[in-house]
mmCIF file of C-alpha atoms and ligand atoms in Angstrom:
data_model
loop_
_atom_site.group_PDB
_atom_site.id
_atom_site.type_symbol
_atom_site.label_atom_id
_atom_site.label_comp_id
_atom_site.label_asym_id
_atom_site.label_seq_id
_atom_site.Cartn_x
_atom_site.Cartn_y
_atom_site.Cartn_z
ATOM 1 C CA UNK O 1 90.791 91.980 122.717
ATOM 2 C CA UNK O 2 90.389 88.297 121.953
ATOM 3 C CA UNK O 3 90.356 87.294 118.316
ATOM 4 C CA UNK O 4 87.459 85.046 117.495
ATOM 5 C CA UNK O 5 87.714 82.518 114.762
ATOM 6 C CA UNK O 6 85.031 82.533 112.087
ATOM 7 C CA UNK O 7 82.201 80.216 113.008
ATOM 8 C CA UNK O 8 81.254 79.134 109.502
ATOM 9 C CA UNK O 9 83.291 75.959 109.163
ATOM 10 C CA UNK O 10 83.786 75.178 105.475
ATOM 11 C CA UNK O 11 81.882 72.233 104.029
ATOM 12 C CA UNK O 12 83.895 69.093 103.297
ATOM 13 C CA UNK O 13 85.947 69.837 100.177
ATOM 14 C CA UNK O 14 85.040 68.500 96.766
ATOM 15 C CA UNK O 15 87.881 68.629 94.216
ATOM 16 C CA UNK O 16 86.354 71.612 92.404
ATOM 17 C CA UNK O 17 85.588 73.417 95.651
ATOM 18 C CA UNK O 18 89.270 73.125 96.467
ATOM 19 C CA UNK O 19 90.234 75.042 93.307
ATOM 20 C CA UNK O 20 87.514 77.604 94.052
ATOM 21 C CA UNK O 21 89.178 78.373 97.372
ATOM 22 C CA UNK O 22 92.430 79.443 95.700
ATOM 23 C CA UNK O 23 92.077 83.164 95.014
ATOM 24 C CA UNK O 24 94.412 85.164 92.810
ATOM 25 C CA UNK O 25 94.893 88.659 94.184
ATOM 26 C CA UNK O 26 96.257 91.361 91.873
ATOM 27 C CA UNK O 27 97.694 94.332 93.739
ATOM 28 C CA UNK O 28 97.769 97.850 92.296
ATOM 29 C CA UNK O 29 97.431 96.737 88.683
ATOM 30 C CA UNK O 30 98.058 99.628 86.270
ATOM 31 C CA UNK O 31 96.946 98.228 82.909
ATOM 32 C CA UNK O 32 93.350 97.059 82.750
ATOM 33 C CA UNK O 33 94.299 94.787 79.846
ATOM 34 C CA UNK O 34 96.354 92.782 82.330
ATOM 35 C CA UNK O 35 93.258 92.277 84.498
ATOM 36 C CA UNK O 36 91.509 90.617 81.557
ATOM 37 C CA UNK O 37 94.539 88.584 80.509
ATOM 38 C CA UNK O 38 94.992 87.367 84.105
ATOM 39 C CA UNK O 39 91.311 86.350 84.285
ATOM 40 C CA UNK O 40 91.730 84.383 81.064
ATOM 41 C CA UNK O 41 94.900 82.717 82.354
ATOM 42 C CA UNK O 42 93.094 81.668 85.529
ATOM 43 C CA UNK O 43 90.002 80.355 83.793
ATOM 44 C CA UNK O 44 92.014 78.125 81.448
ATOM 45 C CA UNK O 45 93.360 76.382 84.545
ATOM 46 C CA UNK O 46 90.063 76.128 86.420
ATOM 47 C CA UNK O 47 90.739 78.924 88.919
ATOM 48 C CA UNK O 48 87.689 81.128 89.363
ATOM 49 C CA UNK O 49 88.246 83.593 92.184
ATOM 50 C CA UNK O 50 89.892 86.879 91.248
ATOM 51 C CA UNK O 51 90.337 89.712 93.761
ATOM 52 C CA UNK O 52 91.663 93.179 92.916
ATOM 53 C CA UNK O 53 93.429 95.206 95.570
ATOM 54 C CA UNK O 54 93.567 98.915 94.801
ATOM 55 C CA UNK O 55 93.644 98.637 90.992
ATOM 56 C CA UNK O 56 94.399 101.902 89.169
ATOM 57 C CA UNK O 57 91.033 101.478 87.398
ATOM 58 C CA UNK O 58 88.324 98.819 87.606
ATOM 59 C CA UNK O 59 87.892 96.366 84.698
ATOM 60 C CA UNK O 60 86.917 98.242 81.497
ATOM 61 C CA UNK O 61 86.423 97.476 77.787
ATOM 62 C CA UNK O 62 90.128 96.770 77.365
ATOM 63 C CA UNK O 63 89.987 94.257 80.226
ATOM 64 C CA UNK O 64 86.937 92.562 78.723
ATOM 65 C CA UNK O 65 88.629 92.321 75.320
ATOM 66 C CA UNK O 66 91.709 90.661 76.821
ATOM 67 C CA UNK O 67 89.587 88.347 78.981
ATOM 68 C CA UNK O 68 88.410 86.662 75.776
ATOM 69 C CA UNK O 69 85.482 84.871 77.389
ATOM 70 C CA UNK O 70 86.614 84.967 81.003
ATOM 71 C CA UNK O 71 84.300 87.970 81.573
ATOM 72 C CA UNK O 72 82.518 86.114 84.365
ATOM 73 C CA UNK O 73 85.665 86.158 86.497
ATOM 74 C CA UNK O 74 86.083 89.898 85.908
ATOM 75 C CA UNK O 75 82.444 90.601 86.698
ATOM 76 C CA UNK O 76 82.622 88.659 89.952
ATOM 77 C CA UNK O 77 86.038 90.027 90.950
ATOM 78 C CA UNK O 78 86.032 91.790 94.312
ATOM 79 C CA UNK O 79 87.585 95.264 94.306
ATOM 80 C CA UNK O 80 89.270 96.237 97.586
ATOM 81 C CA UNK O 81 90.928 99.393 98.857
ATOM 82 C CA UNK O 82 93.908 97.447 100.186
ATOM 83 C CA UNK O 83 95.571 94.048 100.100
ATOM 84 C CA UNK O 84 94.287 93.285 103.608
ATOM 85 C CA UNK O 85 90.680 93.510 102.369
ATOM 86 C CA UNK O 86 91.400 91.076 99.537
ATOM 87 C CA UNK O 87 92.901 88.543 101.956
ATOM 88 C CA UNK O 88 90.033 88.364 104.451
ATOM 89 C CA UNK O 89 89.507 84.812 105.663
ATOM 90 C CA UNK O 90 92.696 83.405 104.120
ATOM 91 C CA UNK O 91 94.596 80.780 106.082
ATOM 92 C CA UNK O 92 97.608 80.865 103.753
ATOM 93 C CA UNK O 93 99.032 83.687 101.623
ATOM 94 C CA UNK O 94 101.818 83.208 99.077
ATOM 95 C CA UNK O 95 103.270 86.149 97.140
ATOM 96 C CA UNK O 96 104.614 85.882 93.590
ATOM 97 C CA UNK O 97 107.860 87.775 93.255
ATOM 98 C CA UNK O 98 110.015 88.538 90.237
ATOM 99 C CA UNK O 99 113.086 89.236 92.334
ATOM 100 C CA UNK O 100 114.787 88.368 95.568
ATOM 101 C CA UNK O 101 114.520 90.757 98.481
ATOM 102 C CA UNK O 102 116.988 92.628 100.657
ATOM 103 C CA UNK O 103 115.365 90.997 103.690
ATOM 104 C CA UNK O 104 115.282 87.345 102.596
ATOM 105 C CA UNK O 105 111.818 85.816 102.823
ATOM 106 C CA UNK O 106 111.037 82.070 102.671
ATOM 107 C CA UNK O 107 110.951 81.068 99.017
ATOM 108 C CA UNK O 108 109.187 78.189 97.257
ATOM 109 C CA UNK O 109 109.588 76.760 93.774
ATOM 110 C CA UNK O 110 106.306 76.918 91.782
ATOM 111 C CA UNK O 111 105.490 73.164 92.103
ATOM 112 C CA UNK O 112 105.996 73.221 95.875
ATOM 113 C CA UNK O 113 103.933 76.408 96.198
ATOM 114 C CA UNK O 114 101.151 74.813 94.137
ATOM 115 C CA UNK O 115 101.121 71.671 96.301
ATOM 116 C CA UNK O 116 101.008 73.718 99.479
ATOM 117 C CA UNK O 117 98.188 75.947 98.181
ATOM 118 C CA UNK O 118 96.167 72.874 97.232
ATOM 119 C CA UNK O 119 96.744 71.092 100.514
ATOM 120 C CA UNK O 120 95.671 74.166 102.461
ATOM 121 C CA UNK O 121 92.738 74.922 100.126
ATOM 122 C CA UNK O 122 91.281 71.599 101.165
ATOM 123 C CA UNK O 123 90.906 73.206 104.608
ATOM 124 C CA UNK O 124 89.943 76.809 103.787
ATOM 125 C CA UNK O 125 90.634 79.877 101.647
ATOM 126 C CA UNK O 126 94.142 80.601 100.380
ATOM 127 C CA UNK O 127 95.637 83.374 98.238
ATOM 128 C CA UNK O 128 98.287 83.809 95.601
ATOM 129 C CA UNK O 129 99.257 87.486 95.434
ATOM 130 C CA UNK O 130 100.709 89.280 92.393
ATOM 131 C CA UNK O 131 102.356 92.716 92.444
ATOM 132 C CA UNK O 132 102.294 95.840 90.299
ATOM 133 C CA UNK O 133 103.624 95.828 86.760
ATOM 134 C CA UNK O 134 106.302 98.420 87.486
ATOM 135 C CA UNK O 135 107.292 97.784 91.082
ATOM 136 C CA UNK O 136 105.976 94.401 92.256
ATOM 137 C CA UNK O 137 104.915 94.008 95.906
ATOM 138 C CA UNK O 138 105.776 96.584 98.568
ATOM 139 C CA UNK O 139 107.432 95.439 101.786
ATOM 140 C CA UNK O 140 104.273 95.833 103.854
ATOM 141 C CA UNK O 141 102.436 93.609 101.336
ATOM 142 C CA UNK O 142 105.222 91.055 101.401
ATOM 143 C CA UNK O 143 104.806 91.068 105.177
ATOM 144 C CA UNK O 144 101.403 89.367 104.766
ATOM 145 C CA UNK O 145 102.962 86.412 102.939
ATOM 146 C CA UNK O 146 103.905 83.118 104.545
ATOM 147 C CA UNK O 147 106.382 82.682 101.707
ATOM 148 C CA UNK O 148 107.197 83.900 98.222
ATOM 149 C CA UNK O 149 107.140 81.937 95.003
ATOM 150 C CA UNK O 150 109.548 82.754 92.198
ATOM 151 C CA UNK O 151 109.248 81.407 88.652
ATOM 152 C CA UNK O 152 112.786 80.471 87.662
ATOM 153 C CA UNK O 153 113.943 82.743 84.840
ATOM 154 C CA UNK O 154 117.132 84.085 83.363
ATOM 155 C CA UNK O 155 118.412 86.057 86.385
ATOM 156 C CA UNK O 156 119.397 88.892 84.054
ATOM 157 C CA UNK O 157 115.765 89.272 82.895
ATOM 158 C CA UNK O 158 113.520 87.839 85.549
ATOM 159 C CA UNK O 159 110.295 89.837 85.277
ATOM 160 C CA UNK O 160 107.398 88.170 83.445
ATOM 161 C CA UNK O 161 104.359 90.087 82.306
ATOM 162 C CA UNK O 162 101.806 90.005 85.135
ATOM 163 C CA UNK O 163 99.295 87.794 83.282
ATOM 164 C CA UNK O 164 102.110 85.493 82.107
ATOM 165 C CA UNK O 165 103.120 84.989 85.747
ATOM 166 C CA UNK O 166 99.494 84.246 86.649
ATOM 167 C CA UNK O 167 99.402 81.711 83.788
ATOM 168 C CA UNK O 168 102.531 79.856 84.878
ATOM 169 C CA UNK O 169 101.469 79.587 88.512
ATOM 170 C CA UNK O 170 97.860 78.698 87.674
ATOM 171 C CA UNK O 171 99.238 75.949 85.434
ATOM 172 C CA UNK O 172 101.357 74.608 88.283
ATOM 173 C CA UNK O 173 98.280 74.551 90.519
ATOM 174 C CA UNK O 174 96.350 72.662 87.845
ATOM 175 C CA UNK O 175 99.124 70.131 87.332
ATOM 176 C CA UNK O 176 99.404 69.444 91.045
ATOM 177 C CA UNK O 177 95.612 69.202 91.282
ATOM 178 C CA UNK O 178 95.443 66.749 88.372
ATOM 179 C CA UNK O 179 98.148 64.597 89.825
ATOM 180 C CA UNK O 180 96.135 64.469 93.025
ATOM 181 C CA UNK O 181 99.318 65.205 94.901
ATOM 182 C CA UNK O 182 99.941 67.753 97.525
ATOM 183 C CA UNK O 183 97.383 66.574 99.993
ATOM 184 C CA UNK O 184 99.994 65.030 102.232
ATOM 185 C CA UNK O 185 99.944 67.574 105.029
ATOM 186 C CA UNK O 186 103.097 67.717 107.059
ATOM 187 C CA UNK O 187 100.974 68.213 110.142
ATOM 188 C CA UNK O 188 97.340 67.533 110.940
ATOM 189 C CA UNK O 189 94.775 70.174 109.989
ATOM 190 C CA UNK O 190 95.100 73.141 112.314
ATOM 191 C CA UNK O 191 92.808 76.135 112.789
ATOM 192 C CA UNK O 192 95.494 78.602 111.749
ATOM 193 C CA UNK O 193 94.849 82.298 112.283
ATOM 194 C CA UNK O 194 93.657 84.168 109.198
ATOM 195 C CA UNK O 195 95.441 87.069 107.496
ATOM 196 C CA UNK O 196 93.357 89.700 109.318
ATOM 197 C CA UNK O 197 93.952 88.066 112.714
ATOM 198 C CA UNK O 198 97.701 88.174 112.039
ATOM 199 C CA UNK O 199 97.423 91.845 111.009
ATOM 200 C CA UNK O 200 95.588 92.576 114.260
ATOM 201 C CA UNK O 201 98.287 90.801 116.243
ATOM 202 C CA UNK O 202 101.114 92.673 114.526
ATOM 203 C CA UNK O 203 99.425 96.030 115.092
ATOM 204 C CA UNK O 204 99.088 95.120 118.793
ATOM 205 C CA UNK O 205 102.716 93.950 118.922
ATOM 206 C CA UNK O 206 103.952 97.202 117.332
ATOM 207 C CA UNK O 207 101.973 99.292 119.858
ATOM 208 C CA UNK O 208 103.274 97.242 122.755
ATOM 209 C CA UNK O 209 106.907 97.446 121.623
ATOM 210 C CA UNK O 210 106.552 101.249 121.562
ATOM 211 C CA UNK O 211 104.716 101.307 124.928
ATOM 212 C CA UNK O 212 107.406 99.298 126.703
ATOM 213 C CA UNK O 213 110.175 101.347 125.090
ATOM 214 C CA UNK O 214 111.653 98.454 123.091
ATOM 215 C CA UNK O 215 111.173 100.205 119.764
ATOM 216 C CA UNK O 216 110.692 103.718 118.475
ATOM 217 C CA UNK O 217 108.477 104.472 115.490
ATOM 218 C CA UNK O 218 111.373 105.593 113.294
ATOM 219 C CA UNK O 219 113.634 102.586 113.978
ATOM 220 C CA UNK O 220 111.163 99.779 114.000
ATOM 221 C CA UNK O 221 110.203 99.031 110.375
ATOM 222 C CA UNK O 222 112.867 96.405 109.825
ATOM 223 C CA UNK O 223 112.377 94.928 113.289
ATOM 224 C CA UNK O 224 108.637 94.573 112.668
ATOM 225 C CA UNK O 225 109.295 92.930 109.296
ATOM 226 C CA UNK O 226 111.589 90.388 110.966
ATOM 227 C CA UNK O 227 108.925 89.649 113.567
ATOM 228 C CA UNK O 228 106.377 89.266 110.751
ATOM 229 C CA UNK O 229 108.638 86.762 109.026
ATOM 230 C CA UNK O 230 109.108 84.817 112.256
ATOM 231 C CA UNK O 231 105.370 84.609 112.987
ATOM 232 C CA UNK O 232 104.490 83.792 109.363
ATOM 233 C CA UNK O 233 106.927 80.874 109.505
ATOM 234 C CA UNK O 234 105.232 79.562 112.638
ATOM 235 C CA UNK O 235 101.699 79.934 111.221
ATOM 236 C CA UNK O 236 100.142 80.338 114.680
ATOM 237 C CA UNK O 237 96.641 79.079 115.360
ATOM 238 C CA UNK O 238 93.819 81.066 117.024
ATOM 239 C CA UNK O 239 94.625 79.904 120.532
ATOM 240 C CA UNK O 240 98.295 80.784 120.120
ATOM 241 C CA UNK O 241 97.442 84.256 118.787
ATOM 242 C CA UNK O 242 95.151 84.823 121.766
ATOM 243 C CA UNK O 243 97.899 83.724 124.182
ATOM 244 C CA UNK O 244 100.391 86.076 122.523
ATOM 245 C CA UNK O 245 97.894 88.951 122.621
ATOM 246 C CA UNK O 246 97.226 88.212 126.285
ATOM 247 C CA UNK O 247 100.974 88.492 126.951
ATOM 248 C CA UNK O 248 101.090 91.814 125.076
ATOM 249 C CA UNK O 249 98.128 93.184 127.037
ATOM 250 C CA UNK O 250 99.775 92.097 130.304
ATOM 251 C CA UNK O 251 103.029 93.822 129.298
ATOM 252 C CA UNK O 252 101.131 97.018 128.438
ATOM 253 C CA UNK O 253 99.190 96.787 131.715
ATOM 254 C CA UNK O 254 102.286 96.359 133.880
ATOM 255 C CA UNK O 255 103.986 99.227 132.057
ATOM 256 C CA UNK O 256 100.976 101.444 132.762
ATOM 257 C CA UNK O 257 100.884 100.294 136.414
ATOM 258 C CA UNK O 258 104.630 101.022 136.763
ATOM 259 C CA UNK O 259 104.129 104.527 135.396
ATOM 260 C CA UNK O 260 101.164 105.152 137.702
ATOM 261 C CA UNK O 261 103.175 103.942 140.743
ATOM 262 C CA UNK O 262 106.086 106.204 139.780
ATOM 263 C CA UNK O 263 103.710 109.165 139.454
ATOM 264 C CA UNK O 264 102.177 108.399 142.877
ATOM 265 C CA UNK O 265 105.650 108.212 144.462
ATOM 266 C CA UNK O 266 106.990 111.301 142.785
HETATM 267 N N1 LIG H 301 109.161 95.108 88.008
HETATM 268 C C1 LIG H 301 108.534 94.329 89.027
HETATM 269 C C2 LIG H 301 107.942 93.054 88.477
HETATM 270 C C3 LIG H 301 106.583 93.261 88.076
HETATM 271 S S1 LIG H 301 105.885 91.977 87.170
HETATM 272 C C4 LIG H 301 109.509 93.991 90.122
HETATM 273 O O1 LIG H 301 110.661 94.283 89.986
HETATM 274 O O2 LIG H 301 109.102 93.406 91.117
HETATM 275 C C5 LIG H 301 104.286 91.933 87.981
HETATM 276 C C6 LIG H 301 104.105 90.788 88.921
HETATM 277 O O3 LIG H 301 104.158 89.540 88.206
HETATM 278 C C7 LIG H 301 105.143 90.643 90.022
HETATM 279 O O4 LIG H 301 104.917 91.499 91.110
HETATM 280 C C8 LIG H 301 104.937 89.175 90.404
HETATM 281 O O5 LIG H 301 103.817 89.039 91.243
HETATM 282 C C9 LIG H 301 104.675 88.529 89.049
HETATM 283 N N2 LIG H 301 105.922 88.007 88.462
HETATM 284 C C10 LIG H 301 106.609 88.490 87.399
HETATM 285 N N3 LIG H 301 107.704 87.739 87.164
HETATM 286 C C11 LIG H 301 107.712 86.760 88.083
HETATM 287 C C12 LIG H 301 108.586 85.671 88.383
HETATM 288 N N4 LIG H 301 109.703 85.432 87.685
HETATM 289 N N5 LIG H 301 108.246 84.851 89.408
HETATM 290 C C13 LIG H 301 107.135 85.071 90.145
HETATM 291 N N6 LIG H 301 106.287 86.092 89.927
HETATM 292 C C14 LIG H 301 106.559 86.915 88.906
#
């Protein structure tokens, strides 16, 4: 199936519209107070779009108390059953991580992450993803991220409170925005595939690898993560994703034809 790119091309960016396209996504948040504190942290830095992926509970009185006037962000916050739902339409996803991973993932310093988010937000929606208070981001959530951003800390005690991490990174975004830097794109604007198009591709890839006998369901998790990392690094555009999916469909088709021929012979 061909992936179609969204037809609603974003209007030319104004500086404020650029900040409005940077969404903070909180995944699996346990303490509602942290939802409010994160909203407050965002609003102080001019970020307005909060998305909640599978929070333990929706914003409540405790959240409102900690929001201290950023209630509007909480009220407008989208609540989604999964991270994928919170990332719909995003052309760039960066995950905030308190620790380094067993499978190394590309890593940015906060100022570089902020510049990249801003540069890409001039072209479309982008997301900064924060993990759970007790366990951070799961591997399959990390798999959606082009890169991670880590706030340098004492390595012996590297985990900030969730809202404190939101504050530091929102501040970096604001600083980069104020300096008017970060708009120097390394490459020209490209119609990169969105998070959901990449998810669709990876699901297709996983099915095909099983169909052609390259992978088995029980062995493939790490392999699929490596392939995720490779594709995320490349940031394929819509045409490239369609070419790759065409190749996968052809591989599945020839496998099916081979099986049918073998059955007819035997
Ligand atoms: N105990 C968790 C950390 C949870 S803190 C773990 O080991 O992963 C909640 C979230 O705040 C993290 O998932 C991350 O998104 C953010 N965070 C905390 N400290 C951070 C740091 N030093 N750099 C970047 N993000 C951080």
